[in-house]
Amino acid sequence: MRLDRFLSNLPRFSRKDVRLVLIAGRVQVDGLPVKDPLHEVREFSQVRIDDEVLQLGKPARYFMLHKPQGCVSATVDPQHPTVLDLLDEPDKDDLHIAGRLDFNTSGLTLITNDGQWSRRLTQPTTKLAKVYYVETEDEIGAHYIEKFTEGFYFAFENLTTQPAELTILGSHRARLSIVEGRYHQVKRMFGHFDNKVTRLHRESMGPLMLDSALEPGQYRALSADEIALV
Ligand code: URA
């Protein structure tokens, strides 16, 4: 919400008061004086006037989890363990998953309560690469590479996938970089060649790589530097 709107929503300030307190430099957001009425106030922002706190700002939380196979990328599931079950954190209802993985896909899963941050990671328009290690039932042909670059038509969504980069690592192994996260995207891409994906593991999302110190099922908080990369 804009700072001027945030302030004028408080019963004590008229619109004129808002203009005056802003011009006087009496308002601080996250410890810094802000005069711009359009400055964005988030649920995480601390807002003060002089020495008085108007909004405390809730802590923004960011975690990196090594998702194991056999666990659901959902907040609740009646049958199977979920990725949130693996987190020993308070207020888990407030958290969401930035880019789900299938039940049997392993690898980097980012979990946060910051919707703007997770959208930057997952929106196709931001074109952040998601890199997967893939193993397949049948041989991966050199001709696959061109098709991945060209794109696959997905009839259900009526779209053609954005150019993807396939690096063949062995007869049945590849690394794939895609910028979207359509439903079962990688499996459907290989499905075009009738080639079943037998192992799928997400190595990175944009600038964030799965920490090699994390065993499947383990997680850690992101550092301030990692959060700022996105
Ligand atoms: N593509 C898939 O098919 N499955 C995943 O879990 C992720 C990407």
PDB file of C-alpha atoms and ligand atoms in Angstrom, residues 100-102 105 132 178 182 184-188 200, ligand 1:
ATOM      1  CA  ARG A 100       6.005 -26.658  -6.486  1.00  0.00           C
ATOM      2  CA  LEU A 101       7.695 -29.933  -7.325  1.00  0.00           C
ATOM      3  CA  ASP A 102       5.949 -33.224  -8.090  1.00  0.00           C
ATOM      4  CA  THR A 105      10.801 -34.862  -7.790  1.00  0.00           C
ATOM      5  CA  TYR A 132      16.823 -29.616 -13.414  1.00  0.00           C
ATOM      6  CA  ILE A 178      13.593 -23.715 -18.264  1.00  0.00           C
ATOM      7  CA  ARG A 182       4.014 -25.265 -16.099  1.00  0.00           C
ATOM      8  CA  HIS A 184       4.507 -31.364 -15.042  1.00  0.00           C
ATOM      9  CA  GLN A 185       6.484 -29.291 -17.534  1.00  0.00           C
ATOM     10  CA  VAL A 186       9.676 -31.338 -17.739  1.00  0.00           C
ATOM     11  CA  LYS A 187       7.858 -34.669 -17.922  1.00  0.00           C
ATOM     12  CA  ARG A 188       5.575 -33.345 -20.645  1.00  0.00           C
ATOM     13  CA  LEU A 200      13.998 -35.358 -11.661  1.00  0.00           C
TER      14      LEU A 200
HETATM   15  N1  URA B   1       8.550 -30.514 -14.180  1.00  0.00           N
HETATM   16  C1  URA B   1       7.948 -31.663 -13.847  1.00  0.00           C
HETATM   17  O1  URA B   1       7.481 -32.408 -14.692  1.00  0.00           O
HETATM   18  N2  URA B   1       7.880 -31.983 -12.534  1.00  0.00           N
HETATM   19  C2  URA B   1       8.402 -31.216 -11.552  1.00  0.00           C
HETATM   20  O2  URA B   1       8.325 -31.569 -10.377  1.00  0.00           O
HETATM   21  C3  URA B   1       9.037 -30.014 -11.931  1.00  0.00           C
HETATM   22  C4  URA B   1       9.092 -29.687 -13.248  1.00  0.00           C
END
